[in-house]
Structures are given as structure tokens and as C-alpha cells.
CSV table of C-alpha atoms in Angstrom, one decimal:
chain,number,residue,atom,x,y,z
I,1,UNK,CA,99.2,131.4,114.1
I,2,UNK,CA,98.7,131.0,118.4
I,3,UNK,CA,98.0,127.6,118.9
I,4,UNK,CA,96.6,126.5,121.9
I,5,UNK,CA,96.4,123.1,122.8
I,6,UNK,CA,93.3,123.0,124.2
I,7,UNK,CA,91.7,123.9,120.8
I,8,UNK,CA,93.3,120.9,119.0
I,9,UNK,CA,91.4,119.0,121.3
I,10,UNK,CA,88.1,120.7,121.7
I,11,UNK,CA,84.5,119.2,120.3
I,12,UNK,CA,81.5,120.3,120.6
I,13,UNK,CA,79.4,121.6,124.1
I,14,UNK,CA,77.1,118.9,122.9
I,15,UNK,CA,79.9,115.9,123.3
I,16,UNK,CA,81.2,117.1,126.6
I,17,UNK,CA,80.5,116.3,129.9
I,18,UNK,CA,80.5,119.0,132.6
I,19,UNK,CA,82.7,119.2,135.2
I,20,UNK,CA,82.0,117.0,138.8
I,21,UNK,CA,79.9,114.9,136.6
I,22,UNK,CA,79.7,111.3,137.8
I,23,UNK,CA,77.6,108.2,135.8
I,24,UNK,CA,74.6,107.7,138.4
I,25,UNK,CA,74.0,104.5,136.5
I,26,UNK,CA,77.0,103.0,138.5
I,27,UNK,CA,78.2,101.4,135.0
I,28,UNK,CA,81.8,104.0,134.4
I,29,UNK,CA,82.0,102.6,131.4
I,30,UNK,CA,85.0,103.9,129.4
I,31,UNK,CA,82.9,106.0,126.5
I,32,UNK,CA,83.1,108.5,123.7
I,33,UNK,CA,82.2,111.3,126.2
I,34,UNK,CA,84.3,110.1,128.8
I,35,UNK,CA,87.4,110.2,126.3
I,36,UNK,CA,86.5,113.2,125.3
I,37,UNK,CA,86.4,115.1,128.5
I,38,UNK,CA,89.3,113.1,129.7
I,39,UNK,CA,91.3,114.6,126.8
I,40,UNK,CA,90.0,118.5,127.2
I,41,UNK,CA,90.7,118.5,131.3
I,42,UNK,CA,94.1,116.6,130.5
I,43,UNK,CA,95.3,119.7,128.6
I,44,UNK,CA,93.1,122.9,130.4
I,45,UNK,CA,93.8,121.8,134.0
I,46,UNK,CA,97.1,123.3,135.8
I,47,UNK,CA,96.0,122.5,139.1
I,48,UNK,CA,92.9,121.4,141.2
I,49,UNK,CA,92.4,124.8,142.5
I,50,UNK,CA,91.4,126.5,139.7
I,51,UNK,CA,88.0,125.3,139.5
I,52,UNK,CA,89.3,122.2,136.5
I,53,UNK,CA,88.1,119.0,138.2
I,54,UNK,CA,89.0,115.8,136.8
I,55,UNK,CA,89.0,112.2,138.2
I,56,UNK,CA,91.8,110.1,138.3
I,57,UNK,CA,90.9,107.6,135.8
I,58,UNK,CA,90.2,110.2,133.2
I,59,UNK,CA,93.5,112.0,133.9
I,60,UNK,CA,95.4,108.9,133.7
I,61,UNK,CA,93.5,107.0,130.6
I,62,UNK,CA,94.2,110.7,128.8
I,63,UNK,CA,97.9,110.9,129.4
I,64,UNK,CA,97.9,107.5,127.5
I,65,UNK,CA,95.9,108.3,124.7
I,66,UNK,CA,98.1,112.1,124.3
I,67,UNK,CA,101.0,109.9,124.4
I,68,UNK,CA,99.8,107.6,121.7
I,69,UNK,CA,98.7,110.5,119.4
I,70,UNK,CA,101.8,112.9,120.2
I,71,UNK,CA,104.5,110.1,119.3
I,72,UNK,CA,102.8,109.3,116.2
I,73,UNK,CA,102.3,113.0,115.5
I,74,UNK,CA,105.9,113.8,116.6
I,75,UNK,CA,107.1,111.1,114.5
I,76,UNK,CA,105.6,111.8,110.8
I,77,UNK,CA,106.3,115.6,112.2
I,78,UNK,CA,110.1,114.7,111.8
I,79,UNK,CA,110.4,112.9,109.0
I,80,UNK,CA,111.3,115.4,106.0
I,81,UNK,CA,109.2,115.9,103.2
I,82,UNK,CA,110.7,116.1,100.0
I,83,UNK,CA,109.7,116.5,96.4
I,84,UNK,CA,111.9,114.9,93.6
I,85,UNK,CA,111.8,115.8,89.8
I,86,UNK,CA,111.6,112.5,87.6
I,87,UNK,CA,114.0,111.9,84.7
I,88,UNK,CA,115.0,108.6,83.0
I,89,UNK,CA,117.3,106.9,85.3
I,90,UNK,CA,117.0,109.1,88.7
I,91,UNK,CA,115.2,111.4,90.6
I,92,UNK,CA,116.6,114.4,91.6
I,93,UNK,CA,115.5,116.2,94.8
I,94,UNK,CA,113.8,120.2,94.2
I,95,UNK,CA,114.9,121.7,97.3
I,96,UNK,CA,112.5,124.5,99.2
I,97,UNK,CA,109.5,123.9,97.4
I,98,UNK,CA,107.4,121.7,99.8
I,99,UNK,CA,109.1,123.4,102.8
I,100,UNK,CA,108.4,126.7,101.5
I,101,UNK,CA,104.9,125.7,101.3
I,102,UNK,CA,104.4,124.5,104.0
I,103,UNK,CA,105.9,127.2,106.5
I,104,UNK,CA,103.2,129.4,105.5
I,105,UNK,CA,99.5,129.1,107.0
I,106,UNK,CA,97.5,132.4,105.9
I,107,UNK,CA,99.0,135.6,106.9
I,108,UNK,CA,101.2,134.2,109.7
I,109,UNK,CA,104.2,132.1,109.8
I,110,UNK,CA,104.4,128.1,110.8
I,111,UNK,CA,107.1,125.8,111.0
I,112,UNK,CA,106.5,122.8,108.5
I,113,UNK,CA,106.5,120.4,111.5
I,114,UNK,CA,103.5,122.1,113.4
I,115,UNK,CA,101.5,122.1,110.1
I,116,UNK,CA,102.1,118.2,109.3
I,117,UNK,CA,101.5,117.2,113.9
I,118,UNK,CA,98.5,119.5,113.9
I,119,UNK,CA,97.2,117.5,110.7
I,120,UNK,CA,98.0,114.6,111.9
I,121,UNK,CA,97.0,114.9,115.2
I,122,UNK,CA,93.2,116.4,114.1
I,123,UNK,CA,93.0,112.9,111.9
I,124,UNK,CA,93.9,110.6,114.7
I,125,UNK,CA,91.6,112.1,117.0
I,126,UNK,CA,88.8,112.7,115.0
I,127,UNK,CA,89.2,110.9,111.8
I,128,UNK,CA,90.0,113.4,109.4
I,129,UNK,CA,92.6,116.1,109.4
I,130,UNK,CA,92.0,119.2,106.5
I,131,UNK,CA,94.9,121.7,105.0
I,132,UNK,CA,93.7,124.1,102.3
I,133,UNK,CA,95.8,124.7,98.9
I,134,UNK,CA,95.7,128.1,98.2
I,135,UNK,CA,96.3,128.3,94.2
I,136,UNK,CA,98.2,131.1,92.0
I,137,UNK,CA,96.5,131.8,89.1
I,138,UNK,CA,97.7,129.8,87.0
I,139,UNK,CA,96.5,127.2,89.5
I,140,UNK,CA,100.0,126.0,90.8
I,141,UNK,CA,100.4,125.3,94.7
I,142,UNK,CA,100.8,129.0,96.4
I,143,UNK,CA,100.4,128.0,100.3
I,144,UNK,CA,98.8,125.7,102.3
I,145,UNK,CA,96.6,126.6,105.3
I,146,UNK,CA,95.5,124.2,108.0
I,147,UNK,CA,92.5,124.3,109.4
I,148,UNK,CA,90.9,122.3,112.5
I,149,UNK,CA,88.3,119.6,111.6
I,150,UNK,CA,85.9,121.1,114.1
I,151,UNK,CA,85.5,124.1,111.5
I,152,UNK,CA,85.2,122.5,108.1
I,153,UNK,CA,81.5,121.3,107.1
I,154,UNK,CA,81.2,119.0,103.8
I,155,UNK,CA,79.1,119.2,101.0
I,156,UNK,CA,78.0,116.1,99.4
I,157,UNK,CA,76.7,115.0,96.2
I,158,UNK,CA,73.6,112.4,95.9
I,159,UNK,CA,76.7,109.4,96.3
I,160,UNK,CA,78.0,110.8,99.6
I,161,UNK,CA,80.9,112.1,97.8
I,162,UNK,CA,82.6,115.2,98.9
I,163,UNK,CA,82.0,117.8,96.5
I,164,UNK,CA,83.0,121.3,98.5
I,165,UNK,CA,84.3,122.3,101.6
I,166,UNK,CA,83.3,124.9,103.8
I,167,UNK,CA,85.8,126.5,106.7
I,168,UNK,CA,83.0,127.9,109.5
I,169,UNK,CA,83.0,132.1,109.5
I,170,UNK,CA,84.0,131.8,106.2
I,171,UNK,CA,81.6,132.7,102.8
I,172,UNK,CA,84.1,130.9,100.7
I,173,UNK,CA,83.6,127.4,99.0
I,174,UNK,CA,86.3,125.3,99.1
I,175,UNK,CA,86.8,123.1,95.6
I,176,UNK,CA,87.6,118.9,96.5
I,177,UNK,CA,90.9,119.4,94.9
I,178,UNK,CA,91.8,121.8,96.7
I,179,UNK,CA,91.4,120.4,100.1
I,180,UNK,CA,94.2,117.7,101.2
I,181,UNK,CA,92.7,115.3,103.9
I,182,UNK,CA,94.0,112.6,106.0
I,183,UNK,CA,91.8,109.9,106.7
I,184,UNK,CA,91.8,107.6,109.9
I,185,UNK,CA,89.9,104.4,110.4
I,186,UNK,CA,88.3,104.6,106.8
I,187,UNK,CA,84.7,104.2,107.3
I,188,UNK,CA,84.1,104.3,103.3
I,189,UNK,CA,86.7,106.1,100.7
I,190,UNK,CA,85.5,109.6,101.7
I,191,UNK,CA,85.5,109.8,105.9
I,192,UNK,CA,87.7,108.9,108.4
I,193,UNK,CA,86.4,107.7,111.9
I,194,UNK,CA,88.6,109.3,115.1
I,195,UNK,CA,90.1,107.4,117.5
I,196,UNK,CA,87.9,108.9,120.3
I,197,UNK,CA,84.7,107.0,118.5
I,198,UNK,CA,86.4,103.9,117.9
I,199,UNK,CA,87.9,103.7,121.5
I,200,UNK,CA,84.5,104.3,122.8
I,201,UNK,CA,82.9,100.8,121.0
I,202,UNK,CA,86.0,98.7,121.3
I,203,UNK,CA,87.5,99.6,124.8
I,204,UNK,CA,84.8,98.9,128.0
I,205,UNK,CA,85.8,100.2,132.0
I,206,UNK,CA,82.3,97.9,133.1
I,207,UNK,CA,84.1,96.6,136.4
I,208,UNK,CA,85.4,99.0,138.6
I,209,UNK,CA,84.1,102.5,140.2
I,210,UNK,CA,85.9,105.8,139.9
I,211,UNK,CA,85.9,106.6,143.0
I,212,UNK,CA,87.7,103.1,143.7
I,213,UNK,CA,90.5,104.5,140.8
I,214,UNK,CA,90.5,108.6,142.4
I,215,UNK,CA,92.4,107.2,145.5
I,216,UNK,CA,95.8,106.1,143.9
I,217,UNK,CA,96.6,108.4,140.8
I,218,UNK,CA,97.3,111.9,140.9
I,219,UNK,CA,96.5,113.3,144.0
I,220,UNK,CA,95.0,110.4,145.9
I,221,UNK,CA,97.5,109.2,148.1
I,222,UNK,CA,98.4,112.9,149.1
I,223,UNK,CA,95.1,114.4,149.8
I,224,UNK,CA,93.9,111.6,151.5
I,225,UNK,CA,94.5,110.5,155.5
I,226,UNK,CA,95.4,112.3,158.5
I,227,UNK,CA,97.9,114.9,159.7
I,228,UNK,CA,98.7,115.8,163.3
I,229,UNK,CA,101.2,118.5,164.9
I,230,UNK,CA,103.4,117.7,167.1
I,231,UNK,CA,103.0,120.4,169.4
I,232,UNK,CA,99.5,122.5,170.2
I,233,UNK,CA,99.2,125.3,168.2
I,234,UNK,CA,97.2,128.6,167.9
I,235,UNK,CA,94.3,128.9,165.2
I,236,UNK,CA,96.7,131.2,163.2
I,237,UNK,CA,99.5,128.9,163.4
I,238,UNK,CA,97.4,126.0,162.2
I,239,UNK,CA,95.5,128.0,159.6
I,240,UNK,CA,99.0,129.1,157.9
I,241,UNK,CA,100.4,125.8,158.2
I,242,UNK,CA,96.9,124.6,156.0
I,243,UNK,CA,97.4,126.7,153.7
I,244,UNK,CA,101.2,125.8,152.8
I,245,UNK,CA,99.7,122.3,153.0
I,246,UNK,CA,97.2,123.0,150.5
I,247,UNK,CA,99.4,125.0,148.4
I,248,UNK,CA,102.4,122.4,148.3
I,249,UNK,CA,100.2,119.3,147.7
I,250,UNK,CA,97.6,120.7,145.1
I,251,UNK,CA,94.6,120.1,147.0
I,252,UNK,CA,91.5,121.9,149.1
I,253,UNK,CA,90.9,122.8,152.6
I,254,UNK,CA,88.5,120.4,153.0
I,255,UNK,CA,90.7,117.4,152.2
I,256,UNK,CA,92.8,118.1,155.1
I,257,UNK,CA,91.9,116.9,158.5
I,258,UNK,CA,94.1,117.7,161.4
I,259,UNK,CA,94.5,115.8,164.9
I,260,UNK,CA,95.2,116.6,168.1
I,261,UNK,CA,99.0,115.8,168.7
I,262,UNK,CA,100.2,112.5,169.3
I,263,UNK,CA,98.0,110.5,166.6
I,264,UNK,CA,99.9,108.9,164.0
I,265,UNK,CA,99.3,109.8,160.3
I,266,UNK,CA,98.5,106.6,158.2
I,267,UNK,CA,98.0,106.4,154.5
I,268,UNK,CA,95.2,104.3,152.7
I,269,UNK,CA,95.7,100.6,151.8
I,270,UNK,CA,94.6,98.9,148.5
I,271,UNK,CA,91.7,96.6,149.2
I,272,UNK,CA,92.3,93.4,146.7
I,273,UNK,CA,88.8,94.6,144.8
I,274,UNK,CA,90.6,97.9,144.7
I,275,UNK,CA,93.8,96.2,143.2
I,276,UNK,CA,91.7,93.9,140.7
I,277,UNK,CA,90.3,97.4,139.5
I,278,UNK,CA,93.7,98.8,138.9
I,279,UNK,CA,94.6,95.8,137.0
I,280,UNK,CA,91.9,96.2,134.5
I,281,UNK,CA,93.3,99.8,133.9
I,282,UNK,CA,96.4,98.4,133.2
I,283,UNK,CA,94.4,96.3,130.8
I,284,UNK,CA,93.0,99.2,129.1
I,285,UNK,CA,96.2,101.0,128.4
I,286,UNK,CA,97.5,97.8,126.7
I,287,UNK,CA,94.3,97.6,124.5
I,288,UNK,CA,94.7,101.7,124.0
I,289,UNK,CA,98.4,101.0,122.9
I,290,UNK,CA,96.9,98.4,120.3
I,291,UNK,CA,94.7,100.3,119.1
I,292,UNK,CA,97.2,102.9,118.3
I,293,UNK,CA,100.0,100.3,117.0
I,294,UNK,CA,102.2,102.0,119.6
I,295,UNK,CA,104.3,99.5,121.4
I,296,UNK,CA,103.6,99.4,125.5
I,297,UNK,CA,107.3,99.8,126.0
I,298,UNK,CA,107.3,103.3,124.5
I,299,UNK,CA,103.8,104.5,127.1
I,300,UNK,CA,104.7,101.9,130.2
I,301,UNK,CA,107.6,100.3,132.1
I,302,UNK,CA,110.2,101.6,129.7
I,303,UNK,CA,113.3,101.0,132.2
I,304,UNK,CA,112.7,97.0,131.5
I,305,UNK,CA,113.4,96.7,128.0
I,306,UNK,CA,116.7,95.8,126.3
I,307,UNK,CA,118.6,97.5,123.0
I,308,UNK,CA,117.4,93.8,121.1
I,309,UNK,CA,113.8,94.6,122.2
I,310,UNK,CA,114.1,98.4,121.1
I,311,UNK,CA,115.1,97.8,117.7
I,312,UNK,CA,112.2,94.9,117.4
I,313,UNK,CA,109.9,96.7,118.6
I,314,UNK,CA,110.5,100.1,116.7
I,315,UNK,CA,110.7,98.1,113.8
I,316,UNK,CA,106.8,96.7,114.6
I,317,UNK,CA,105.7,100.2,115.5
I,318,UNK,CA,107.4,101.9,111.8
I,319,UNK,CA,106.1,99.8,109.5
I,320,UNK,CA,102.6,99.3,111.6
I,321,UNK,CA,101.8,102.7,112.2
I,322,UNK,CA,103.9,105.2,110.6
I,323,UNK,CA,104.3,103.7,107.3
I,324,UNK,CA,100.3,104.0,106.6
I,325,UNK,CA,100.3,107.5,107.4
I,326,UNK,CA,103.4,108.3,105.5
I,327,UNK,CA,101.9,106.6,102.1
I,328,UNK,CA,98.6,108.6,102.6
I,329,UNK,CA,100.0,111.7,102.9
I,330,UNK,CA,102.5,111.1,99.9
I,331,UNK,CA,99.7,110.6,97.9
I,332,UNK,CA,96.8,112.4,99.1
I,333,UNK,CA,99.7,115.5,98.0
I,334,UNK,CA,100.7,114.3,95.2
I,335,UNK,CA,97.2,113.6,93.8
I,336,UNK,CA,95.8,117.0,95.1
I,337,UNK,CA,99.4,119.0,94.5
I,338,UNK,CA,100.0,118.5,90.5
I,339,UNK,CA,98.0,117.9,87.1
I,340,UNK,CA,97.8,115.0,85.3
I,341,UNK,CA,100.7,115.8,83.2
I,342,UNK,CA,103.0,117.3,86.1
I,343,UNK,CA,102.9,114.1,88.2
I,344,UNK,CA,104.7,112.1,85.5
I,345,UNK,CA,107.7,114.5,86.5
I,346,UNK,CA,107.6,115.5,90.1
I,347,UNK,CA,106.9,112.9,92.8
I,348,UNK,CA,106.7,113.8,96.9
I,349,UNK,CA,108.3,111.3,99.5
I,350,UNK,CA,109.2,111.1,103.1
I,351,UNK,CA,112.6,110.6,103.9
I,352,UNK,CA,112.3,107.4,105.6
I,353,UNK,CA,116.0,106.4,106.7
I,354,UNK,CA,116.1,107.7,109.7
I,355,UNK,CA,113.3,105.7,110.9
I,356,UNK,CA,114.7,102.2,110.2
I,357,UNK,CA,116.6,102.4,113.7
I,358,UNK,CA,115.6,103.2,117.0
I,359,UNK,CA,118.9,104.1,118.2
I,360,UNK,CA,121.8,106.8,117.0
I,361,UNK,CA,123.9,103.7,117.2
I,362,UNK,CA,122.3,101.5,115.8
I,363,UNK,CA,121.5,104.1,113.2
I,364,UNK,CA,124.9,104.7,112.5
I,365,UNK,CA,126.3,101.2,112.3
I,366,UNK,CA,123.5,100.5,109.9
I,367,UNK,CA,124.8,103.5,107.7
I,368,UNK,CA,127.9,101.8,108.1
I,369,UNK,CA,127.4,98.7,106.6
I,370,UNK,CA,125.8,100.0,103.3
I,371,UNK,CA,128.8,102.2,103.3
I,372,UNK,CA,131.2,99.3,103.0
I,373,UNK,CA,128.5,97.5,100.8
I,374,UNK,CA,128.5,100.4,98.2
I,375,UNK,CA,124.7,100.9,98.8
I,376,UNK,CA,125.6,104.6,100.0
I,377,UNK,CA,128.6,106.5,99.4
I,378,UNK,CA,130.6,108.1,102.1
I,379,UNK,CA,128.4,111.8,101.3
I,380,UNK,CA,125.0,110.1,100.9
I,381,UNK,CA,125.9,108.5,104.5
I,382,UNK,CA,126.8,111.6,105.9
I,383,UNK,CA,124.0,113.6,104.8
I,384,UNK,CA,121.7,111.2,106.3
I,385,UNK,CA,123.2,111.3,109.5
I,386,UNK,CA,123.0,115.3,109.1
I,387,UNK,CA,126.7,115.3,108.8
I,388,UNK,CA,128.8,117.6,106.1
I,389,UNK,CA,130.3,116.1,102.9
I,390,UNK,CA,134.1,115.2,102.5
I,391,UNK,CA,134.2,116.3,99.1
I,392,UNK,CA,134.0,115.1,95.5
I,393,UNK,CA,135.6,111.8,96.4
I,394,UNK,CA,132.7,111.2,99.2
I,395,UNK,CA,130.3,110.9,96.0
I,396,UNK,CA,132.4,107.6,94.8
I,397,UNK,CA,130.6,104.6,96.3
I,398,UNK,CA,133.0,101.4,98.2
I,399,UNK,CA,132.5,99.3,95.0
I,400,UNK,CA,133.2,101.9,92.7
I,401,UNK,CA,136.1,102.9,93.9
I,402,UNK,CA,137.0,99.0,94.0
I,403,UNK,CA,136.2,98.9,90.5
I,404,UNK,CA,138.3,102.0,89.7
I,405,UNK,CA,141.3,100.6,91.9
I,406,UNK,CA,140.7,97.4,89.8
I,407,UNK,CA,140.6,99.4,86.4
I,408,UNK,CA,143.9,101.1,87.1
I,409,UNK,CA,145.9,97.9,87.6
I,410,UNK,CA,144.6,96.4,84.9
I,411,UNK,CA,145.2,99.4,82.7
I,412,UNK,CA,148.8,99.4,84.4
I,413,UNK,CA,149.6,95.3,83.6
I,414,UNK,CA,147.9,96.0,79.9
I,415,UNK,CA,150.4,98.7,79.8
I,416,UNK,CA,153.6,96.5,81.2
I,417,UNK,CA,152.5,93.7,79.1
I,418,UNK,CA,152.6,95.5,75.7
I,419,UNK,CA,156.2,97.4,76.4
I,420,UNK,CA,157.2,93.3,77.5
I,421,UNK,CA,156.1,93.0,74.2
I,422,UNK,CA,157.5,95.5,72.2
I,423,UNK,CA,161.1,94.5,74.1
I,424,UNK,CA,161.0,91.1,72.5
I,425,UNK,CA,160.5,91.9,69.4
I,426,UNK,CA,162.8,94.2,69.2
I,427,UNK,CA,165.3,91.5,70.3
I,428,UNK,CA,164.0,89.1,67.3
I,429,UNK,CA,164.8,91.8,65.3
I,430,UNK,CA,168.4,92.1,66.2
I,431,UNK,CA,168.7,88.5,66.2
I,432,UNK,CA,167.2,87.7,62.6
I,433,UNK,CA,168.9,90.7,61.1
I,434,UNK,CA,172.3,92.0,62.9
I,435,UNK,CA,174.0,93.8,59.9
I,436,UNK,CA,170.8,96.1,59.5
I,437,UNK,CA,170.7,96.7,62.9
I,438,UNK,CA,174.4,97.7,63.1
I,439,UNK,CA,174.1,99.9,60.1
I,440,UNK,CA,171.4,101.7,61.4
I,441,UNK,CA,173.8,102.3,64.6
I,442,UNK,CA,176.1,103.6,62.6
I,443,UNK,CA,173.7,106.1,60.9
I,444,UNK,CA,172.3,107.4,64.2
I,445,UNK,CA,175.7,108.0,65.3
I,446,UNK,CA,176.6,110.2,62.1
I,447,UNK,CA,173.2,112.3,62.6
């Protein structure tokens, strides 16, 4: 399947605002269209030339928002799915079921992680991400397909509970049980809300104007000012020297204005309204981060925070944000995946290890300890650090093979002390009864 990003992030003509379009009202008030045409320019435009024209603020507020939703995406993305058989004491991983599953989507091939950060991404964005089970017939998992939110329609009963699915351009009816969805921002037990309705009621741009914001992100402090030559030139010279000018610095002829030699080129101040209004953009990226769960060090001034401060706030952000999501999807698939019966045998979990550190390091000195501990043995380590095993005795855990160390000299001083044993005896023997003793001697010799 051709993904393009711009699709993932597509709604309807309805929710979008057209390009150039500016809020007459003089209130630029950070909204549910804004955010959503902030998000669709951030991933069609290339450059300003191409007729894609987006303002500064919009450009800016997206990146944040793609860079909340990408690392969370990224992050369940990476973190293995498995699916364990049940017995008494244990449970045993199946290997290639799940994955097998879910590397195929319909009649074309995709990688397990693009199926779980497409999922995930359509239910951060919009509440509620959808992949199809396709069944054998014996009703046991076959495939699973995604599909983008934007296409699926819901069928309810008189409760408002979802009763079939159906996948736009298609005649077919797709059963409840038969479509796994991810839920954001649970508005009741059924629907998710997206983040771009929720950001528009809880996150407000009321004091400041865009065209304040255009002149210092992006291409502000470039396109704007003046440029003089330093010698007279012909109108060919200039006009080719334009057009590198407009071709190096992404912008239009009719942001350029050229002097006659000798005037200085000076760039734009920020007015200390125009500072205040950058500010509250700052202050809006915190309360986007928030919203998210994501940790401001990971979208903004990442140079200025220590290895102590990493950890902590990874720690925060995993067991915040990721966590949740991983719990849903464990069982949203297990509940959908088996029968009644089936799911007192097979169980499907995240590997989650990996995510308890933020750092390799960190990571590994952490394995470390439980090594030495006897919480992992030396393979169980390895393996979670993607490493090869050592063998047979790599499965023997530190405390077992202290116990086994401890078994063997005990064995060996049971040992010792029965042959001391036996040796003194023997010696009361010869003691209480020499002649039979020497007699015996005597016999052994003759044999």
C-alpha cells in the first residue's frame, strides 16, 4: 500500500480553510480549522513557490503538534508485539503469528510498524483509529487491513452503540468484532475525540496577530528588508541576480526590493508587543506538549537538559502516555482477536523493557543489575538488548548458579564427612577386635 502523508492528515473540504485565508474578525484565535489546515499545509507544502501558502504561526504550531503525534506513534511503532500461549506456571511466546498478521494489509505488503503508527496516528488526531480482521472460515484471525478513519462510517443501534462498520466505496458491512479500534479522549465507551477538536476548546491564540508572528518564523527574517548592489548594474544583470535570490531564499519577486548602491541592508527589529506575542507561542507549545503528555525537552531546547533529567522525564512521558495506549491496544486485540475459550490460553503483550530507559546506557546498566540480581539470566539479557545467546549456560540465572555452586559443596562436604566416617569406624573395629582383623589379613593374603 502507497502511503502518502498528506492523506493521513486529510479531513474533509468542509473543515478546511482555503489557502491566503486570514480571520477578518481580528480574533486569530488558535481553532479546530486552524489546526487543521496548519497540519495539511505542514505536510503538502515543499516550498512557497508552488502555489502552498501557509503563515508562520500555522507552520510552526504544526511542526509541534506532528512532533507530539509522530513520537508517540514512533514509539508504540517500536515496541514489539507479541502473543504468548498460557500454561500453568509460564507463558511461552508463539513466534510469527501477530507479525505475520500484521505485515499484511489487503493485497499489498506492510511492515508491522507502519500498520500499528498509521493506527495510532489516525486515533491521536482524530479520535479513533480502525484496522479490519479479515477471518478464515473457521473464523480465526487471517489478516488485518487498516483503513483511514476518514473512510469508515458507523452504524448504531437505538443505544449509540456500534453495531457495523462501513469502509466508504465499499458494499460490504463490517461486523463490531471484526473491527479493532483505538479510542482517544473517550467521549463515552464507543468514540474517541481527536486531538485536533480537543486542542481547539482548550488551547486559545486571542492576543496576538499573524501577521505580527509571519515576520520571525520561516521565511520572515529572509524575505523581509532591503538589498542593494554594490555596483550599477544592467536590467539583465539585476533580473538574473533576483532570480537566484528568489530561488536560494524560497520566496517571490515581489518580496525583494532593490536599492540604488550605497544603502545599507537592515533587517527588522522585534517591537516588545511583537516579543510579548512570541511569548504566548511559546506558551502554547507548552500547553500543546501537555496535552500530549510529551515532555517539552523532547519538542524544545533539548541541548539544556542533563542524563538525570532524561531518565526522569522519559520515565513521566512512558508511563503517562505510552503505557495507556499500550494497554488499549493489548486488549482491544485480544478481546476482538480470540473466542471466549481461546483467550484463557493465548494472551498478546508489548514488549515493554526497552522502554524503561531513555538511554542505551542506561538501558544496559539497568540489564546489568537484574543480571547480577538473578531477575534475568545472562540470555534473557542479551536478547533484550538484541544481542545473541551464549549458550545453554546463559539460561542459568546469577542465583541459580549460586545455589548450584552451593549444592555442589555441600554434596562434596556430605560426601567427605561420611568417608571421615566410615575411616573411624573402621579404626574402632581394629581396636575392639585385633585377632579378627589379623585373621582376615591373613586370609586376603592366601586368596
Amino acid at each position: 500500500m502507497e502511503f502518502n502523508f498528506k492523506d493521513l492528515f486529510k479531513k474533509s473540504k468542509s473543515q478546511q480553510l482555503p489557502n491566503n485565508t486570514t480571520d477578518t474578525s481580528g480574533n486569530y484565535g488558535f481553532g479546530y480549522k486552524t489546526i487543521v489546515d496548519s497540519i495539511n499545509n505542514y505536510w503538502n507544502r515543499t516550498n512557497l513557490n508552488k502555489g502552498v501558502s501557509i503563515s508562520s504561526e500555522q507552520a510552526y504550531l504544526s511542526a509541534v503538534v506532528c512532533r507530539c503525534v509522530n513520537l508517540i506513534a514512533s514509539k508504540v511503532a517500536n515496541t514489539e508485539l507479541v502473543e504468548y500461549k498460557l500454561t500453568t506456571n509460564k507463558k511461552t511466546p508463539v513466534k510469527g503469528d501477530v507479525d505475520m498478521l500484521l505485515n499484511v494489509t489487503g493485497d499489498e505488503i506492510t511492515k508491522s510498524y507502519d500498520m500499528k503508527y498509521l493506527a495510532v496516528s489516525q486515533m491521536l488526531l482524530h479520535g479513533n483509529g480502525y484496522i479490519i480482521i479479515k477471518r478464515s472460515a473457521n473464523q480465526l484471525p487471517e489478516r488485518l487491513e487498516f483503513v483511514e478513519s476518514e473512510f469508515v462510517e458507523v452504524l448504531k443501534d437505538e443505544r449509540g452503540r456500534p453495531k457495523q462498520y462501513i469502509v466508504k466505496g465499499e458494499d460490504e458491512y463490517i461486523r463490531s468484532s471484526d473491527m479493532i479500534v483505538l479510542k482517544y479522549h473517550q467521549k463515552n465507551l464507543y468514540e474517541g475525540v481527536g486531538a485536533l477538536d480537543v486542542l481547539a476548546t482548550e488551547i486559545g491564540l486571542s492576543t496576538a496577530s499573524i501577521e505580527l508572528i509571519k515576520k520571525y518564523f520561516n521565511n520572515g527574517l529572509k524575505s523581509e528588508g532591503f538589498y542593494t548592489n554594490s555596483y550599477d548594474m544592467s536590467k539583465p544583470q539585476l533580473q538574473q541576480l533576483k532570480d537566484q535570490l528568489i530561488e536560494m531564499e524560497n520566496t517571490s519577486d515581489k518580496d525583494l526590493t532593490f536599492l540604488p548602491y550605497g544603502v545599507n541592508y537592515q533587517a527588522k527589529q522585534a517591537t516588545p508587543h511583537e516579543a510579548q506575542v512570541m511569548e504566548t507561542l511559546r506558551n502554547v507549545i507548552e500547553q500543546i506538549c501537555s496535552f500530549f503528555g510529551v515532555p517539552l525537552s523532547y519538542v524544545y531546547q533539548t541541548d539544556s537538559v542533563t542524563t538525570s533529567q532524561l531518565e526522569e522525564k522519559n520515565s513521566e512521558f512512558i508511563h503517562d502516555a505510552i503505557y495507556p495506549l499500550l494497554d488499549q491496544i493489548e486488549k482491544e486485540l485480544r478481546f476482538k482477536f480470540y473466542t471466549r475459550l481461546i483467550r484463557k490460553k493465548f494472551i498478546i503483550q508489548f514488549k515493554r523493557f526497552t522502554l524503561y530507559r531513555a538511554s542505551y546506557t542506561d538501558l544496559k546498566d539497568f540489564v546489568t543489575s537484574l543480571t547480577e540480581k538473578g531477575i534475568f539470566s545472562i540470555n534473557e539479557a542479551r536478547e533484550l538488548l538484541g544481542w545473541d545467546s551464549i549458550g545453554e549456560l546463559g539460561d542459568i540465572r546469577t542465583k541459580q548458579l549460586n545455589s548450584i555452586v552451593l549444592d555442589i559443596f555441600k554434596d562434596y562436604s556430605y560426601q567427605m564427612l561420611e568417608n571421615s566416617k566410615m575411616k573411624q569406624e573402621n579404626k574402632e573395629k581394629q581396636f575392639d577386635n585385633p585377632d579378627e582383623t589379623k585373621d582376615n589379613q591373613t586370609i586376603d593374603k592366601k586368596e
